[in-house]
Amino acid sequence: MEPKLVLALFLLISATASSEYVRPPTRKTLNLSWRSKSSSHPQQVHISVAGDNHMRVSWVTNDKSAASMVEYGTSPGRYSNIALGESTWYSYLFYSSGMIHHTVIGPLEDNTVYYYRCGGGGPEYKLKTPPAQFPVTFSVAGDLGQTGWTKSTLDHIDQCKYDVHLLPGDLSYADYMQHLWDTFGELVEPLASAKPWMVTQGNHERELIPFFKDSFESYNSRWKMPFEESGSSSNLYYSFEVAGAHIIMLGSYTDYDEYSDQYNWLKADLAKVDRNKTPWLLVLFHVPWYNSNEAHQNEGDWMMAAMEPLLYAAGVDIVLAGHVHAYERTERVNNGKLDPCGAVHITIGDGGNREGLAHKYKNPQPAWSVFREASFGHGELKLANSTHAFWSWHRNDDDEPVRSDQVWITSLVNSECAAEKKLGLRKILMEP
């Protein structure tokens, strides 16, 4: 047999015998130069849920006297409503931000397209409000950054039919370089101006300079979330509701012990949840509690010790986290062990950051870990009805979306667990 033919057969057999995914090479950071526009021109436009039937529109202008006004209506170019909001700005070392505007519009009809314009001029934008009933779909990707893989992830998300985007921390990877907040805002504007983006903070948003700058000043100024609408005193943790889901966004980098404001707010928020109205209970934060990757081991242990009993008693269905630059999904788990009444934990910090992927996993694979892979991608969570949801993870796979992991998840609301948890939840919530 010819040597070349032998070699070809060997390579074919080797390829057939191995099912491991071969990742394409990493991509460079995008060169996103910030483009200066007319002083009153709206830039970095994004929207977020702001209470029942309301949306918050946020944008930046170079003109610090520009009006925080949004005109909106259901027909292109015809704005039957006007809303006025607030504005702020901040300085950071030698950097001074533009004027950052936040304006709440509404009440709005569910599942409806609205056309809007910011500041009385500039281009017209289009948004669609989430539905009031099932089904509802969330896209999920954390640790985005501004690389070629980020762009690929955003392109894939744009192809899926989602209603709300969830981001469990690490947005721009500005890391003190404030102009990168501006380029990130421009990068995500095509998606974030059309569908609500709900975010929480990660370690790359801290930007603390001891004795000079507090943590999260840039993040809090630019990405205002509905913390006031949900009874929170901090933009770092809040909740909101979409269709039949109550979604809680927690802060991994603010106090979370049982004496903290966040812990007490969480107890109060869980006490208000009506599982008849919102049968699905989801929680997001940055640092994962269940992680079999070698990266960031044990970083979430203290938060887990403080808050997991609350989430377990409340019957949380799904927990989404980032931080680890890879993907992992667990079985239902609690207190480090398999538990049919626990939550499904999903780590999805693989949005495209500049630091690369976390390739190394601990072996043997824990019993609670179902699927794990170090590849860039995004997730989609479709709540089909009050009892069943479909989760899928889509690897970027060299610019072609692939459904690499998928599972149907049943809500705990009508399970035997729900009855068992009612007494436990009542006891925890009544504790001082």
Tab-separated table of C-alpha atoms in Angstrom:
chain	number	residue	atom	x	y	z
A	1	MET	CA	0.000	0.000	0.000
A	2	GLU	CA	1.289	3.466	-0.898
A	3	PRO	CA	2.697	5.432	2.099
A	4	LYS	CA	0.464	8.399	1.275
A	5	LEU	CA	-2.612	6.158	1.271
A	6	VAL	CA	-1.591	4.624	4.607
A	7	LEU	CA	-1.147	8.089	6.096
A	8	ALA	CA	-4.544	9.185	4.767
A	9	LEU	CA	-6.263	6.148	6.276
A	10	PHE	CA	-4.502	6.703	9.596
A	11	LEU	CA	-5.646	10.318	9.729
A	12	LEU	CA	-9.199	9.297	8.821
A	13	ILE	CA	-9.320	6.644	11.553
A	14	SER	CA	-7.835	9.059	14.100
A	15	ALA	CA	-10.375	11.728	13.254
A	16	THR	CA	-13.229	9.250	13.498
A	17	ALA	CA	-12.053	7.897	16.841
A	18	SER	CA	-11.887	11.329	18.460
A	19	SER	CA	-15.018	13.373	19.106
A	20	GLU	CA	-13.272	16.211	20.895
A	21	TYR	CA	-13.995	19.655	19.575
A	22	VAL	CA	-10.999	21.378	17.965
A	23	ARG	CA	-11.161	25.081	18.704
A	24	PRO	CA	-10.234	27.687	16.111
A	25	PRO	CA	-7.345	30.001	17.098
A	26	THR	CA	-8.042	32.904	19.436
A	27	ARG	CA	-8.866	36.279	17.950
A	28	LYS	CA	-7.355	39.678	18.497
A	29	THR	CA	-8.934	42.544	20.390
A	30	LEU	CA	-11.068	44.647	18.071
A	31	ASN	CA	-9.669	48.015	17.093
A	32	LEU	CA	-12.733	50.058	17.920
A	33	SER	CA	-11.735	53.683	17.706
A	34	TRP	CA	-14.290	55.931	19.333
A	35	ARG	CA	-15.861	58.110	16.627
A	36	SER	CA	-16.660	61.644	17.690
A	37	LYS	CA	-20.099	62.836	16.575
A	38	SER	CA	-22.025	66.089	16.811
A	39	SER	CA	-22.291	67.240	20.400
A	40	SER	CA	-26.001	66.438	20.793
A	41	HIS	CA	-25.956	63.197	18.765
A	42	PRO	CA	-27.084	60.186	20.880
A	43	GLN	CA	-24.408	57.530	21.295
A	44	GLN	CA	-24.152	54.131	23.011
A	45	VAL	CA	-27.942	53.737	23.166
A	46	HIS	CA	-29.244	50.808	25.211
A	47	ILE	CA	-32.506	49.901	26.889
A	48	SER	CA	-33.460	47.977	30.029
A	49	VAL	CA	-36.612	46.880	31.847
A	50	ALA	CA	-37.705	49.514	34.378
A	51	GLY	CA	-40.681	48.109	36.241
A	52	ASP	CA	-44.019	46.912	34.924
A	53	ASN	CA	-44.619	47.982	31.317
A	54	HIS	CA	-41.777	50.511	31.359
A	55	MET	CA	-38.356	50.711	29.714
A	56	ARG	CA	-35.336	52.796	30.554
A	57	VAL	CA	-33.540	54.320	27.568
A	58	SER	CA	-29.891	55.235	28.226
A	59	TRP	CA	-27.507	57.102	25.966
A	60	VAL	CA	-24.515	59.471	25.932
A	61	THR	CA	-24.038	62.902	24.362
A	62	ASN	CA	-20.966	65.107	24.156
A	63	ASP	CA	-23.173	68.123	24.808
A	64	LYS	CA	-23.659	68.362	28.569
A	65	SER	CA	-26.679	70.623	28.080
A	66	ALA	CA	-28.549	68.153	25.836
A	67	ALA	CA	-32.055	67.266	26.986
A	68	SER	CA	-32.755	63.865	28.576
A	69	MET	CA	-35.846	63.514	26.425
A	70	VAL	CA	-37.218	60.511	24.544
A	71	GLU	CA	-39.958	60.778	21.930
A	72	TYR	CA	-41.665	57.498	21.077
A	73	GLY	CA	-44.630	55.909	19.321
A	74	THR	CA	-45.758	52.809	17.454
A	75	SER	CA	-45.280	54.208	13.948
A	76	PRO	CA	-42.003	55.272	12.278
A	77	GLY	CA	-41.426	59.021	12.512
A	78	ARG	CA	-44.627	59.601	14.491
A	79	TYR	CA	-43.978	60.142	18.187
A	80	SER	CA	-47.165	60.401	20.196
A	81	ASN	CA	-45.421	60.377	23.572
A	82	ILE	CA	-42.601	62.308	25.226
A	83	ALA	CA	-40.744	61.395	28.421
A	84	LEU	CA	-38.155	63.384	30.355
A	85	GLY	CA	-35.438	61.777	32.463
A	86	GLU	CA	-32.197	62.473	34.287
A	87	SER	CA	-28.546	62.842	33.401
A	88	THR	CA	-25.166	62.436	35.035
A	89	TRP	CA	-21.471	62.417	34.195
A	90	TYR	CA	-18.238	61.451	35.902
A	91	SER	CA	-14.515	62.076	35.691
A	92	TYR	CA	-11.832	59.449	36.066
A	93	LEU	CA	-8.216	60.576	36.277
A	94	PHE	CA	-7.693	62.455	32.991
A	95	TYR	CA	-10.929	61.221	31.438
A	96	SER	CA	-14.274	63.035	31.507
A	97	SER	CA	-17.367	61.217	30.315
A	98	GLY	CA	-20.018	62.680	28.110
A	99	MET	CA	-23.425	63.415	29.561
A	100	ILE	CA	-25.091	60.096	30.380
A	101	HIS	CA	-28.886	60.183	30.048
A	102	HIS	CA	-31.454	57.815	31.566
A	103	THR	CA	-35.115	58.246	30.664
A	104	VAL	CA	-37.975	55.901	31.554
A	105	ILE	CA	-40.719	55.538	28.948
A	106	GLY	CA	-44.143	53.975	29.369
A	107	PRO	CA	-46.541	52.506	30.125
A	108	LEU	CA	-45.902	50.365	27.045
A	109	GLU	CA	-47.893	47.570	25.443
A	110	ASP	CA	-46.448	44.075	25.714
A	111	ASN	CA	-44.828	42.391	22.705
A	112	THR	CA	-45.041	45.613	20.698
A	113	VAL	CA	-42.603	47.463	18.438
A	114	TYR	CA	-41.933	51.105	19.340
A	115	TYR	CA	-39.951	53.710	17.424
A	116	TYR	CA	-38.053	56.284	19.431
A	117	ARG	CA	-35.660	59.195	19.233
A	118	CYS	CA	-33.312	60.480	21.928
A	119	GLY	CA	-32.719	64.109	22.840
A	120	GLY	CA	-35.067	65.581	20.261
A	121	GLY	CA	-32.884	64.688	17.276
A	122	GLY	CA	-30.541	62.161	15.765
A	123	PRO	CA	-31.479	58.816	14.259
A	124	GLU	CA	-34.645	56.872	14.924
A	125	TYR	CA	-34.308	53.639	16.898
A	126	LYS	CA	-36.648	50.688	17.153
A	127	LEU	CA	-37.326	48.483	20.198
A	128	LYS	CA	-39.605	45.574	20.935
A	129	THR	CA	-41.110	45.052	24.382
A	130	PRO	CA	-41.100	41.542	25.894
A	131	PRO	CA	-44.272	39.445	25.883
A	132	ALA	CA	-46.569	39.309	28.898
A	133	GLN	CA	-47.127	35.562	28.622
A	134	PHE	CA	-45.207	32.427	27.695
A	135	PRO	CA	-43.244	31.632	25.666
A	136	VAL	CA	-40.399	34.052	26.401
A	137	THR	CA	-36.754	33.657	25.371
A	138	PHE	CA	-33.599	34.988	27.026
A	139	SER	CA	-30.188	35.121	25.400
A	140	VAL	CA	-27.328	34.761	27.886
A	141	ALA	CA	-23.632	35.580	27.610
A	142	GLY	CA	-21.191	36.845	30.211
A	143	ASP	CA	-17.624	38.181	30.106
A	144	LEU	CA	-18.078	39.823	26.720
A	145	GLY	CA	-15.195	42.231	26.227
A	146	GLN	CA	-14.345	43.605	22.790
A	147	THR	CA	-12.605	40.964	20.685
A	148	GLY	CA	-13.272	39.189	17.429
A	149	TRP	CA	-14.949	36.442	19.435
A	150	THR	CA	-17.164	39.074	21.088
A	151	LYS	CA	-18.297	40.196	17.656
A	152	SER	CA	-18.959	36.576	16.681
A	153	THR	CA	-20.986	36.011	19.855
A	154	LEU	CA	-23.025	39.159	19.263
A	155	ASP	CA	-23.666	38.122	15.650
A	156	HIS	CA	-24.976	34.749	16.840
A	157	ILE	CA	-27.175	36.364	19.494
A	158	ASP	CA	-28.574	38.678	16.826
A	159	GLN	CA	-29.648	35.602	14.852
A	160	CYS	CA	-31.639	34.053	17.702
A	161	LYS	CA	-35.185	35.179	18.421
A	162	TYR	CA	-34.784	36.460	21.961
A	163	ASP	CA	-36.791	38.913	24.032
A	164	VAL	CA	-34.292	39.935	26.741
A	165	HIS	CA	-30.516	39.599	27.021
A	166	LEU	CA	-29.010	38.577	30.389
A	167	LEU	CA	-25.366	39.394	31.147
A	168	PRO	CA	-23.883	38.007	34.411
A	169	GLY	CA	-21.000	40.473	34.726
A	170	ASP	CA	-17.821	41.658	32.972
A	171	LEU	CA	-19.086	43.914	30.215
A	172	SER	CA	-16.493	46.140	28.542
A	173	TYR	CA	-13.190	44.998	30.112
A	174	ALA	CA	-12.323	48.685	30.304
A	175	ASP	CA	-10.185	48.048	33.403
A	176	TYR	CA	-9.560	51.739	34.159
A	177	MET	CA	-9.204	52.668	30.432
A	178	GLN	CA	-12.402	54.692	30.304
A	179	HIS	CA	-12.565	55.176	26.537
A	180	LEU	CA	-13.188	51.417	26.318
A	181	TRP	CA	-16.556	51.987	27.983
A	182	ASP	CA	-17.384	54.234	25.030
A	183	THR	CA	-16.260	51.733	22.391
A	184	PHE	CA	-18.148	48.941	24.158
A	185	GLY	CA	-21.312	51.031	24.153
A	186	GLU	CA	-20.949	51.557	20.416
A	187	LEU	CA	-20.224	47.847	19.840
A	188	VAL	CA	-23.381	46.580	21.551
A	189	GLU	CA	-25.713	49.429	20.534
A	190	PRO	CA	-27.260	47.621	17.513
A	191	LEU	CA	-28.532	44.868	19.835
A	192	ALA	CA	-28.871	46.734	23.130
A	193	SER	CA	-30.969	49.551	21.626
A	194	ALA	CA	-33.506	47.068	20.225
A	195	LYS	CA	-34.018	44.543	23.066
A	196	PRO	CA	-33.560	45.107	26.809
A	197	TRP	CA	-30.146	44.210	28.227
A	198	MET	CA	-30.194	43.300	31.916
A	199	VAL	CA	-26.726	43.194	33.459
A	200	THR	CA	-24.963	42.709	36.746
A	201	GLN	CA	-21.424	43.593	37.699
A	202	GLY	CA	-18.231	41.537	37.534
A	203	ASN	CA	-14.694	42.055	38.783
A	204	HIS	CA	-13.728	44.007	35.657
A	205	GLU	CA	-16.278	46.683	36.548
A	206	ARG	CA	-14.729	47.456	39.946
A	207	GLU	CA	-12.070	49.978	38.825
A	208	LEU	CA	-11.309	50.936	42.419
A	209	ILE	CA	-8.554	53.463	43.176
A	210	PRO	CA	-8.151	53.481	46.981
A	211	PHE	CA	-8.711	56.892	48.615
A	212	PHE	CA	-9.528	58.381	45.211
A	213	LYS	CA	-12.227	56.503	43.292
A	214	ASP	CA	-14.986	54.228	44.574
A	215	SER	CA	-15.718	50.905	42.938
A	216	PHE	CA	-18.191	50.669	40.062
A	217	GLU	CA	-18.513	54.412	39.415
A	218	SER	CA	-18.305	53.973	35.635
A	219	TYR	CA	-20.601	50.951	35.629
A	220	ASN	CA	-23.230	52.566	37.848
A	221	SER	CA	-23.205	55.782	35.846
A	222	ARG	CA	-23.597	54.101	32.456
A	223	TRP	CA	-25.671	50.971	33.112
A	224	LYS	CA	-28.477	51.963	35.437
A	225	MET	CA	-30.703	48.997	36.249
A	226	PRO	CA	-34.147	48.931	37.987
A	227	PHE	CA	-32.800	48.751	41.537
A	228	GLU	CA	-35.065	51.514	42.835
A	229	GLU	CA	-38.083	49.950	41.172
A	230	SER	CA	-37.354	46.666	43.000
A	231	GLY	CA	-36.782	48.190	46.439
A	232	SER	CA	-32.984	47.911	46.390
A	233	SER	CA	-30.649	50.607	47.637
A	234	SER	CA	-27.873	49.657	45.201
A	235	ASN	CA	-27.516	49.322	41.433
A	236	LEU	CA	-25.401	46.224	42.145
A	237	TYR	CA	-28.419	44.047	42.999
A	238	TYR	CA	-32.042	44.210	41.916
A	239	SER	CA	-34.875	42.150	40.453
A	240	PHE	CA	-37.386	42.405	37.627
A	241	GLU	CA	-40.130	40.343	36.032
A	242	VAL	CA	-40.707	39.318	32.432
A	243	ALA	CA	-43.708	37.215	31.386
A	244	GLY	CA	-43.814	34.385	33.953
A	245	ALA	CA	-40.306	34.787	35.343
A	246	HIS	CA	-38.991	36.590	38.418
A	247	ILE	CA	-35.307	37.310	37.839
A	248	ILE	CA	-32.895	38.310	40.601
A	249	MET	CA	-29.532	39.917	39.806
A	250	LEU	CA	-27.076	39.702	42.714
A	251	GLY	CA	-23.690	41.308	43.367
A	252	SER	CA	-20.641	39.107	43.891
A	253	TYR	CA	-18.531	42.151	44.786
A	254	THR	CA	-20.652	43.863	47.399
A	255	ASP	CA	-21.401	42.639	50.919
A	256	TYR	CA	-23.554	39.507	51.007
A	257	ASP	CA	-23.291	38.149	54.553
A	258	GLU	CA	-26.413	37.766	56.679
A	259	TYR	CA	-25.979	41.256	58.167
A	260	SER	CA	-25.583	43.007	54.802
A	261	ASP	CA	-28.075	45.199	52.978
A	262	GLN	CA	-27.956	42.841	49.984
A	263	TYR	CA	-28.844	39.799	52.084
A	264	ASN	CA	-31.758	41.569	53.757
A	265	TRP	CA	-32.976	42.909	50.420
A	266	LEU	CA	-32.829	39.383	48.968
A	267	LYS	CA	-34.947	38.032	51.818
A	268	ALA	CA	-37.513	40.778	51.294
A	269	ASP	CA	-37.547	40.269	47.524
A	270	LEU	CA	-38.040	36.504	47.808
A	271	ALA	CA	-40.919	37.080	50.238
A	272	LYS	CA	-42.707	39.095	47.541
A	273	VAL	CA	-42.409	36.460	44.804
A	274	ASP	CA	-45.770	35.083	43.691
A	275	ARG	CA	-45.093	31.714	42.050
A	276	ASN	CA	-48.620	31.681	40.649
A	277	LYS	CA	-47.772	34.817	38.687
A	278	THR	CA	-44.101	34.010	38.064
A	279	PRO	CA	-43.642	30.217	38.244
A	280	TRP	CA	-40.006	30.531	37.113
A	281	LEU	CA	-37.411	31.889	39.541
A	282	LEU	CA	-33.986	32.706	38.055
A	283	VAL	CA	-30.880	34.180	39.701
A	284	LEU	CA	-27.753	35.703	38.128
A	285	PHE	CA	-24.422	36.762	39.623
A	286	HIS	CA	-20.836	36.811	38.447
A	287	VAL	CA	-18.755	34.303	40.449
A	288	PRO	CA	-20.025	30.703	40.070
A	289	TRP	CA	-20.723	28.566	43.115
A	290	TYR	CA	-20.388	25.247	41.276
A	291	ASN	CA	-17.258	25.174	39.147
A	292	SER	CA	-15.100	22.211	38.152
A	293	ASN	CA	-12.718	24.344	36.111
A	294	GLU	CA	-9.313	24.977	37.665
A	295	ALA	CA	-9.827	28.721	37.183
A	296	HIS	CA	-11.319	30.756	40.054
A	297	GLN	CA	-11.725	27.801	42.373
A	298	ASN	CA	-13.521	28.499	45.674
A	299	GLU	CA	-13.978	32.223	44.970
A	300	GLY	CA	-17.738	31.967	45.415
A	301	ASP	CA	-17.692	29.818	48.560
A	302	TRP	CA	-18.449	32.580	51.086
A	303	MET	CA	-21.335	33.981	49.076
A	304	MET	CA	-22.642	30.468	48.537
A	305	ALA	CA	-22.520	29.716	52.281
A	306	ALA	CA	-24.501	32.861	53.038
A	307	MET	CA	-27.081	32.861	50.258
A	308	GLU	CA	-27.597	29.338	48.952
A	309	PRO	CA	-29.920	28.411	51.861
A	310	LEU	CA	-32.151	31.339	50.877
A	311	LEU	CA	-32.242	30.363	47.211
A	312	TYR	CA	-32.849	26.720	48.066
A	313	ALA	CA	-35.708	27.522	50.418
A	314	ALA	CA	-37.273	29.762	47.783
A	315	GLY	CA	-37.109	27.027	45.132
A	316	VAL	CA	-34.865	28.813	42.629
A	317	ASP	CA	-34.920	26.932	39.324
A	318	ILE	CA	-31.809	28.151	37.487
A	319	VAL	CA	-28.665	30.059	38.520
A	320	LEU	CA	-26.535	31.710	35.812
A	321	ALA	CA	-22.961	32.926	36.416
A	322	GLY	CA	-19.863	34.028	34.508
A	323	HIS	CA	-16.258	34.765	35.595
A	324	VAL	CA	-14.830	31.400	34.467
A	325	HIS	CA	-14.081	31.718	30.759
A	326	ALA	CA	-15.721	28.469	29.774
A	327	TYR	CA	-19.111	26.752	29.803
A	328	GLU	CA	-20.479	24.313	32.363
A	329	ARG	CA	-23.940	22.996	33.282
A	330	THR	CA	-24.856	21.055	36.414
A	331	GLU	CA	-27.626	18.756	37.523
A	332	ARG	CA	-29.928	20.143	40.222
A	333	VAL	CA	-27.622	20.614	43.180
A	334	ASN	CA	-27.512	22.057	46.692
A	335	ASN	CA	-24.868	22.197	49.411
A	336	GLY	CA	-22.347	20.579	47.082
A	337	LYS	CA	-24.462	17.497	46.428
A	338	LEU	CA	-27.018	16.288	43.912
A	339	ASP	CA	-30.472	17.363	45.051
A	340	PRO	CA	-33.672	17.161	42.978
A	341	CYS	CA	-34.952	20.232	44.841
A	342	GLY	CA	-31.840	22.323	44.162
A	343	ALA	CA	-31.118	24.691	41.282
A	344	VAL	CA	-29.500	23.987	37.933
A	345	HIS	CA	-26.271	26.025	37.844
A	346	ILE	CA	-24.873	27.252	34.532
A	347	THR	CA	-21.519	28.979	34.080
A	348	ILE	CA	-21.418	30.960	30.854
A	349	GLY	CA	-18.451	33.326	31.065
A	350	ASP	CA	-17.482	32.563	27.480
A	351	GLY	CA	-18.741	35.624	25.618
A	352	GLY	CA	-15.420	36.550	24.003
A	353	ASN	CA	-13.181	38.322	26.525
A	354	ARG	CA	-9.579	39.296	25.755
A	355	GLU	CA	-8.100	37.064	28.466
A	356	GLY	CA	-8.857	33.868	26.554
A	357	LEU	CA	-10.428	30.587	27.601
A	358	ALA	CA	-9.979	28.585	30.805
A	359	HIS	CA	-8.944	25.239	29.334
A	360	LYS	CA	-8.124	23.146	32.396
A	361	TYR	CA	-10.770	21.203	34.294
A	362	LYS	CA	-10.488	19.214	37.490
A	363	ASN	CA	-10.666	15.442	37.218
A	364	PRO	CA	-12.524	13.309	37.911
A	365	GLN	CA	-15.547	15.313	36.822
A	366	PRO	CA	-17.866	15.912	39.811
A	367	ALA	CA	-21.123	13.966	39.883
A	368	TRP	CA	-23.094	17.208	39.693
A	369	SER	CA	-21.327	18.395	36.502
A	370	VAL	CA	-23.181	17.305	33.350
A	371	PHE	CA	-21.432	19.169	30.528
A	372	ARG	CA	-18.308	21.346	30.417
A	373	GLU	CA	-16.236	22.815	27.622
A	374	ALA	CA	-13.827	25.707	27.159
A	375	SER	CA	-15.183	27.410	24.049
A	376	PHE	CA	-16.685	30.797	23.259
A	377	GLY	CA	-20.442	30.958	22.790
A	378	HIS	CA	-23.793	32.020	24.204
A	379	GLY	CA	-26.868	30.422	25.754
A	380	GLU	CA	-30.578	30.597	25.024
A	381	LEU	CA	-33.269	29.946	27.607
A	382	LYS	CA	-36.814	29.543	26.300
A	383	LEU	CA	-39.503	29.375	28.967
A	384	ALA	CA	-42.091	27.451	26.981
A	385	ASN	CA	-44.785	27.472	29.660
A	386	SER	CA	-45.159	27.504	33.443
A	387	THR	CA	-43.553	24.082	33.863
A	388	HIS	CA	-41.028	23.502	31.067
A	389	ALA	CA	-38.033	25.434	29.732
A	390	PHE	CA	-35.531	24.598	26.997
A	391	TRP	CA	-31.875	25.544	27.539
A	392	SER	CA	-29.305	25.396	24.766
A	393	TRP	CA	-25.669	26.441	24.524
A	394	HIS	CA	-24.371	27.576	21.149
A	395	ARG	CA	-20.639	27.359	20.553
A	396	ASN	CA	-19.328	30.044	18.201
A	397	ASP	CA	-17.604	27.274	16.236
A	398	ASP	CA	-15.678	29.327	13.722
A	399	ASP	CA	-18.555	31.707	13.003
A	400	GLU	CA	-21.276	29.076	12.703
A	401	PRO	CA	-23.796	28.724	15.589
A	402	VAL	CA	-23.955	25.150	16.840
A	403	ARG	CA	-26.270	23.782	19.531
A	404	SER	CA	-23.609	21.947	21.518
A	405	ASP	CA	-25.542	21.342	24.738
A	406	GLN	CA	-29.272	21.242	25.293
A	407	VAL	CA	-31.703	20.147	27.977
A	408	TRP	CA	-35.343	20.486	28.988
A	409	ILE	CA	-35.718	21.817	32.536
A	410	THR	CA	-38.845	21.369	34.643
A	411	SER	CA	-39.791	24.111	37.079
A	412	LEU	CA	-39.919	23.265	40.774
A	413	VAL	CA	-43.149	25.203	41.224
A	414	ASN	CA	-45.489	22.213	40.854
A	415	SER	CA	-43.109	19.562	42.174
A	416	GLU	CA	-43.127	17.835	45.533
A	417	CYS	CA	-40.225	20.120	46.434
A	418	ALA	CA	-42.498	23.175	46.426
A	419	ALA	CA	-44.649	21.898	49.263
A	420	GLU	CA	-41.579	20.895	51.288
A	421	LYS	CA	-39.949	24.281	50.829
A	422	LYS	CA	-42.866	26.472	51.902
A	423	LEU	CA	-42.329	25.877	55.594
A	424	GLY	CA	-38.545	26.219	55.324
A	425	LEU	CA	-38.801	29.450	53.358
A	426	ARG	CA	-41.293	30.922	55.817
A	427	LYS	CA	-38.953	30.085	58.692
A	428	ILE	CA	-35.887	31.642	57.024
A	429	LEU	CA	-37.717	34.768	55.922
A	430	MET	CA	-39.077	35.362	59.410
A	431	GLU	CA	-35.648	35.162	61.016
A	432	PRO	CA	-34.313	38.560	62.155
